[in-house]
Amino acid sequence: MANPLSASSPRAPFCLVSSDQIEQLHRRFKQLSGDQPTIRKENFNNVPDLELNPIRSKIVRAFFDNRNLRKGSSGLADEINFEDFLTIMSYFRPIDTTMDEEQVQLCRKEKLRFLFHMYDSDSDGRITLEEYRNVVEELLSGNPHIEKESARSIADGAMMEAASVCVGQMEPDQVYEGITFDDFLKIWQGIDIETKMHVRFLNMETIALCH
């Protein structure tokens, strides 16, 4: 099967997948879509590995986020075709050991941008305290031993730590408005995203979503 996203394509993913991976992804796409030319959000409803994931809605939403599809700075697509699907899956591809340092940094940055978009739900370029609280509450929702207020406290503490890392010593009346993408890069500096992010439901050894 020919690669519909060549390196010269204007929509070519930042990390192109191999021909074998494309064939595998095309089979998975057909399974998800029911042999239709596009996938809609409801097609993810019967994916077993997603059913019990506490941030399932955010994972599915990420597939239709125009920012990730490189179709705009906000909004969601109603459906995605196979080319869109490949664009999203390029974020999941592990960093190749044959890449030079510049390529590695580009791939890492784009993977983190994908993750940033999951937190920045209103597409304003910042992860606010409320947005971060929402993600933490969802992540911990399956733990019966952690109450909502405890989850909020965890989120608040993490946001204060982020402010310390990104801004340094703040004035008493200074307000940290939220985590920008540059802040996000600082926070993740030195952390191996290959071991912190993964996806199973596509039957590929890939990375993607923080857990």
PDB file of N, CA and C in Angstrom, residues 68-118:
ATOM      1  N   ASN A  68      -4.548  19.555  16.403  1.00  0.00           N
ATOM      2  CA  ASN A  68      -3.777  18.339  16.156  1.00  0.00           C
ATOM      3  C   ASN A  68      -3.854  17.910  14.694  1.00  0.00           C
ATOM      4  N   LEU A  69      -4.974  18.203  14.059  1.00  0.00           N
ATOM      5  CA  LEU A  69      -5.146  17.881  12.641  1.00  0.00           C
ATOM      6  C   LEU A  69      -4.473  18.900  11.730  1.00  0.00           C
ATOM      7  N   ARG A  70      -3.989  19.994  12.353  1.00  0.00           N
ATOM      8  CA  ARG A  70      -3.330  21.093  11.614  1.00  0.00           C
ATOM      9  C   ARG A  70      -4.269  21.737  10.614  1.00  0.00           C
ATOM     10  N   LYS A  71      -5.510  21.911  11.083  1.00  0.00           N
ATOM     11  CA  LYS A  71      -6.527  22.528  10.241  1.00  0.00           C
ATOM     12  C   LYS A  71      -7.034  23.838  10.822  1.00  0.00           C
ATOM     13  N   GLY A  72      -6.440  24.283  11.906  1.00  0.00           N
ATOM     14  CA  GLY A  72      -6.890  25.522  12.520  1.00  0.00           C
ATOM     15  C   GLY A  72      -6.396  25.621  13.947  1.00  0.00           C
ATOM     16  N   SER A  73      -6.650  26.770  14.564  1.00  0.00           N
ATOM     17  CA  SER A  73      -6.157  27.021  15.920  1.00  0.00           C
ATOM     18  C   SER A  73      -7.191  26.695  16.992  1.00  0.00           C
ATOM     19  N   SER A  74      -8.379  26.279  16.571  1.00  0.00           N
ATOM     20  CA  SER A  74      -9.423  25.929  17.538  1.00  0.00           C
ATOM     21  C   SER A  74     -10.497  25.098  16.836  1.00  0.00           C
ATOM     22  N   GLY A  75     -11.419  24.596  17.634  1.00  0.00           N
ATOM     23  CA  GLY A  75     -12.552  23.863  17.080  1.00  0.00           C
ATOM     24  C   GLY A  75     -12.282  22.382  16.907  1.00  0.00           C
ATOM     25  N   LEU A  76     -13.373  21.654  16.669  1.00  0.00           N
ATOM     26  CA  LEU A  76     -13.305  20.209  16.493  1.00  0.00           C
ATOM     27  C   LEU A  76     -13.898  19.800  15.155  1.00  0.00           C
ATOM     28  N   ALA A  77     -13.293  18.800  14.534  1.00  0.00           N
ATOM     29  CA  ALA A  77     -13.840  18.247  13.299  1.00  0.00           C
ATOM     30  C   ALA A  77     -14.972  17.281  13.641  1.00  0.00           C
ATOM     31  N   ASP A  78     -15.981  17.208  12.794  1.00  0.00           N
ATOM     32  CA  ASP A  78     -17.082  16.272  13.000  1.00  0.00           C
ATOM     33  C   ASP A  78     -16.651  14.847  12.710  1.00  0.00           C
ATOM     34  N   GLU A  79     -15.716  14.701  11.759  1.00  0.00           N
ATOM     35  CA  GLU A  79     -15.240  13.387  11.361  1.00  0.00           C
ATOM     36  C   GLU A  79     -13.832  13.515  10.795  1.00  0.00           C
ATOM     37  N   ILE A  80     -13.112  12.417  10.753  1.00  0.00           N
ATOM     38  CA  ILE A  80     -11.762  12.423  10.190  1.00  0.00           C
ATOM     39  C   ILE A  80     -11.630  11.303   9.171  1.00  0.00           C
ATOM     40  N   ASN A  81     -10.853  11.560   8.117  1.00  0.00           N
ATOM     41  CA  ASN A  81     -10.597  10.535   7.112  1.00  0.00           C
ATOM     42  C   ASN A  81      -9.263   9.844   7.428  1.00  0.00           C
ATOM     43  N   PHE A  82      -8.824   8.966   6.551  1.00  0.00           N
ATOM     44  CA  PHE A  82      -7.617   8.192   6.853  1.00  0.00           C
ATOM     45  C   PHE A  82      -6.380   9.090   6.890  1.00  0.00           C
ATOM     46  N   GLU A  83      -6.335  10.088   6.036  1.00  0.00           N
ATOM     47  CA  GLU A  83      -5.190  11.006   6.059  1.00  0.00           C
ATOM     48  C   GLU A  83      -5.121  11.736   7.396  1.00  0.00           C
ATOM     49  N   ASP A  84      -6.281  12.174   7.893  1.00  0.00           N
ATOM     50  CA  ASP A  84      -6.336  12.804   9.213  1.00  0.00           C
ATOM     51  C   ASP A  84      -5.870  11.823  10.290  1.00  0.00           C
ATOM     52  N   PHE A  85      -6.324  10.586  10.169  1.00  0.00           N
ATOM     53  CA  PHE A  85      -5.978   9.545  11.132  1.00  0.00           C
ATOM     54  C   PHE A  85      -4.463   9.344  11.183  1.00  0.00           C
ATOM     55  N   LEU A  86      -3.812   9.341  10.016  1.00  0.00           N
ATOM     56  CA  LEU A  86      -2.361   9.207   9.966  1.00  0.00           C
ATOM     57  C   LEU A  86      -1.677  10.411  10.611  1.00  0.00           C
ATOM     58  N   THR A  87      -2.243  11.595  10.384  1.00  0.00           N
ATOM     59  CA  THR A  87      -1.673  12.787  10.995  1.00  0.00           C
ATOM     60  C   THR A  87      -1.682  12.654  12.511  1.00  0.00           C
ATOM     61  N   ILE A  88      -2.814  12.217  13.066  1.00  0.00           N
ATOM     62  CA  ILE A  88      -2.898  12.030  14.514  1.00  0.00           C
ATOM     63  C   ILE A  88      -1.938  10.940  14.968  1.00  0.00           C
ATOM     64  N   MET A  89      -1.877   9.836  14.248  1.00  0.00           N
ATOM     65  CA  MET A  89      -1.027   8.734  14.672  1.00  0.00           C
ATOM     66  C   MET A  89       0.459   9.058  14.587  1.00  0.00           C
ATOM     67  N   SER A  90       0.816  10.058  13.799  1.00  0.00           N
ATOM     68  CA  SER A  90       2.226  10.441  13.736  1.00  0.00           C
ATOM     69  C   SER A  90       2.722  10.965  15.080  1.00  0.00           C
ATOM     70  N   TYR A  91       1.797  11.508  15.894  1.00  0.00           N
ATOM     71  CA  TYR A  91       2.184  11.966  17.228  1.00  0.00           C
ATOM     72  C   TYR A  91       2.504  10.782  18.142  1.00  0.00           C
ATOM     73  N   PHE A  92       1.959   9.624  17.823  1.00  0.00           N
ATOM     74  CA  PHE A  92       2.091   8.453  18.668  1.00  0.00           C
ATOM     75  C   PHE A  92       3.374   7.672  18.369  1.00  0.00           C
ATOM     76  N   ARG A  93       3.992   7.943  17.255  1.00  0.00           N
ATOM     77  CA  ARG A  93       5.126   7.127  16.833  1.00  0.00           C
ATOM     78  C   ARG A  93       6.326   7.356  17.744  1.00  0.00           C
ATOM     79  N   PRO A  94       6.955   6.263  18.217  1.00  0.00           N
ATOM     80  CA  PRO A  94       8.154   6.422  19.051  1.00  0.00           C
ATOM     81  C   PRO A  94       9.259   7.148  18.303  1.00  0.00           C
ATOM     82  N   ILE A  95      10.075   7.845  19.035  1.00  0.00           N
ATOM     83  CA  ILE A  95      11.212   8.535  18.439  1.00  0.00           C
ATOM     84  C   ILE A  95      12.184   7.496  17.894  1.00  0.00           C
ATOM     85  N   ASP A  96      12.570   7.668  16.638  1.00  0.00           N
ATOM     86  CA  ASP A  96      13.434   6.714  15.947  1.00  0.00           C
ATOM     87  C   ASP A  96      14.892   6.947  16.340  1.00  0.00           C
ATOM     88  N   THR A  97      15.594   5.865  16.610  1.00  0.00           N
ATOM     89  CA  THR A  97      17.001   5.977  17.007  1.00  0.00           C
ATOM     90  C   THR A  97      17.888   6.471  15.874  1.00  0.00           C
ATOM     91  N   THR A  98      17.383   6.436  14.626  1.00  0.00           N
ATOM     92  CA  THR A  98      18.184   6.897  13.490  1.00  0.00           C
ATOM     93  C   THR A  98      18.057   8.405  13.272  1.00  0.00           C
ATOM     94  N   MET A  99      17.173   9.063  14.020  1.00  0.00           N
ATOM     95  CA  MET A  99      16.988  10.502  13.857  1.00  0.00           C
ATOM     96  C   MET A  99      18.185  11.267  14.399  1.00  0.00           C
ATOM     97  N   ASP A 100      18.478  12.406  13.775  1.00  0.00           N
ATOM     98  CA  ASP A 100      19.512  13.264  14.338  1.00  0.00           C
ATOM     99  C   ASP A 100      18.901  14.089  15.467  1.00  0.00           C
ATOM    100  N   GLU A 101      19.714  14.847  16.185  1.00  0.00           N
ATOM    101  CA  GLU A 101      19.261  15.550  17.369  1.00  0.00           C
ATOM    102  C   GLU A 101      18.166  16.556  17.049  1.00  0.00           C
ATOM    103  N   GLU A 102      18.266  17.236  15.922  1.00  0.00           N
ATOM    104  CA  GLU A 102      17.243  18.214  15.550  1.00  0.00           C
ATOM    105  C   GLU A 102      15.894  17.533  15.320  1.00  0.00           C
ATOM    106  N   GLN A 103      15.900  16.394  14.654  1.00  0.00           N
ATOM    107  CA  GLN A 103      14.663  15.654  14.404  1.00  0.00           C
ATOM    108  C   GLN A 103      14.060  15.124  15.704  1.00  0.00           C
ATOM    109  N   VAL A 104      14.921  14.652  16.598  1.00  0.00           N
ATOM    110  CA  VAL A 104      14.453  14.153  17.892  1.00  0.00           C
ATOM    111  C   VAL A 104      13.751  15.254  18.670  1.00  0.00           C
ATOM    112  N   GLN A 105      14.356  16.431  18.703  1.00  0.00           N
ATOM    113  CA  GLN A 105      13.770  17.554  19.440  1.00  0.00           C
ATOM    114  C   GLN A 105      12.462  18.004  18.814  1.00  0.00           C
ATOM    115  N   LEU A 106      12.375  17.976  17.486  1.00  0.00           N
ATOM    116  CA  LEU A 106      11.142  18.349  16.802  1.00  0.00           C
ATOM    117  C   LEU A 106      10.027  17.364  17.146  1.00  0.00           C
ATOM    118  N   CYS A 107      10.339  16.056  17.101  1.00  0.00           N
ATOM    119  CA  CYS A 107       9.337  15.039  17.422  1.00  0.00           C
ATOM    120  C   CYS A 107       8.876  15.184  18.866  1.00  0.00           C
ATOM    121  N   ARG A 108       9.823  15.361  19.760  1.00  0.00           N
ATOM    122  CA  ARG A 108       9.488  15.503  21.174  1.00  0.00           C
ATOM    123  C   ARG A 108       8.589  16.721  21.387  1.00  0.00           C
ATOM    124  N   LYS A 109       8.913  17.823  20.736  1.00  0.00           N
ATOM    125  CA  LYS A 109       8.132  19.054  20.898  1.00  0.00           C
ATOM    126  C   LYS A 109       6.713  18.868  20.395  1.00  0.00           C
ATOM    127  N   GLU A 110       6.555  18.181  19.270  1.00  0.00           N
ATOM    128  CA  GLU A 110       5.225  17.981  18.711  1.00  0.00           C
ATOM    129  C   GLU A 110       4.393  17.016  19.555  1.00  0.00           C
ATOM    130  N   LYS A 111       5.032  16.010  20.127  1.00  0.00           N
ATOM    131  CA  LYS A 111       4.330  15.108  21.028  1.00  0.00           C
ATOM    132  C   LYS A 111       3.825  15.864  22.250  1.00  0.00           C
ATOM    133  N   LEU A 112       4.658  16.739  22.789  1.00  0.00           N
ATOM    134  CA  LEU A 112       4.263  17.533  23.948  1.00  0.00           C
ATOM    135  C   LEU A 112       3.180  18.544  23.581  1.00  0.00           C
ATOM    136  N   ARG A 113       3.215  19.049  22.364  1.00  0.00           N
ATOM    137  CA  ARG A 113       2.167  19.974  21.923  1.00  0.00           C
ATOM    138  C   ARG A 113       0.812  19.245  21.873  1.00  0.00           C
ATOM    139  N   PHE A 114       0.850  18.004  21.413  1.00  0.00           N
ATOM    140  CA  PHE A 114      -0.366  17.181  21.375  1.00  0.00           C
ATOM    141  C   PHE A 114      -0.933  17.012  22.784  1.00  0.00           C
ATOM    142  N   LEU A 115      -0.060  16.705  23.738  1.00  0.00           N
ATOM    143  CA  LEU A 115      -0.483  16.537  25.123  1.00  0.00           C
ATOM    144  C   LEU A 115      -0.979  17.857  25.708  1.00  0.00           C
ATOM    145  N   PHE A 116      -0.297  18.947  25.383  1.00  0.00           N
ATOM    146  CA  PHE A 116      -0.700  20.272  25.853  1.00  0.00           C
ATOM    147  C   PHE A 116      -2.130  20.587  25.406  1.00  0.00           C
ATOM    148  N   HIS A 117      -2.444  20.253  24.180  1.00  0.00           N
ATOM    149  CA  HIS A 117      -3.779  20.516  23.654  1.00  0.00           C
ATOM    150  C   HIS A 117      -4.857  19.758  24.420  1.00  0.00           C
ATOM    151  N   MET A 118      -4.514  18.593  24.972  1.00  0.00           N
ATOM    152  CA  MET A 118      -5.490  17.828  25.752  1.00  0.00           C
ATOM    153  C   MET A 118      -5.861  18.576  27.031  1.00  0.00           C
TER     154      MET A 118
END
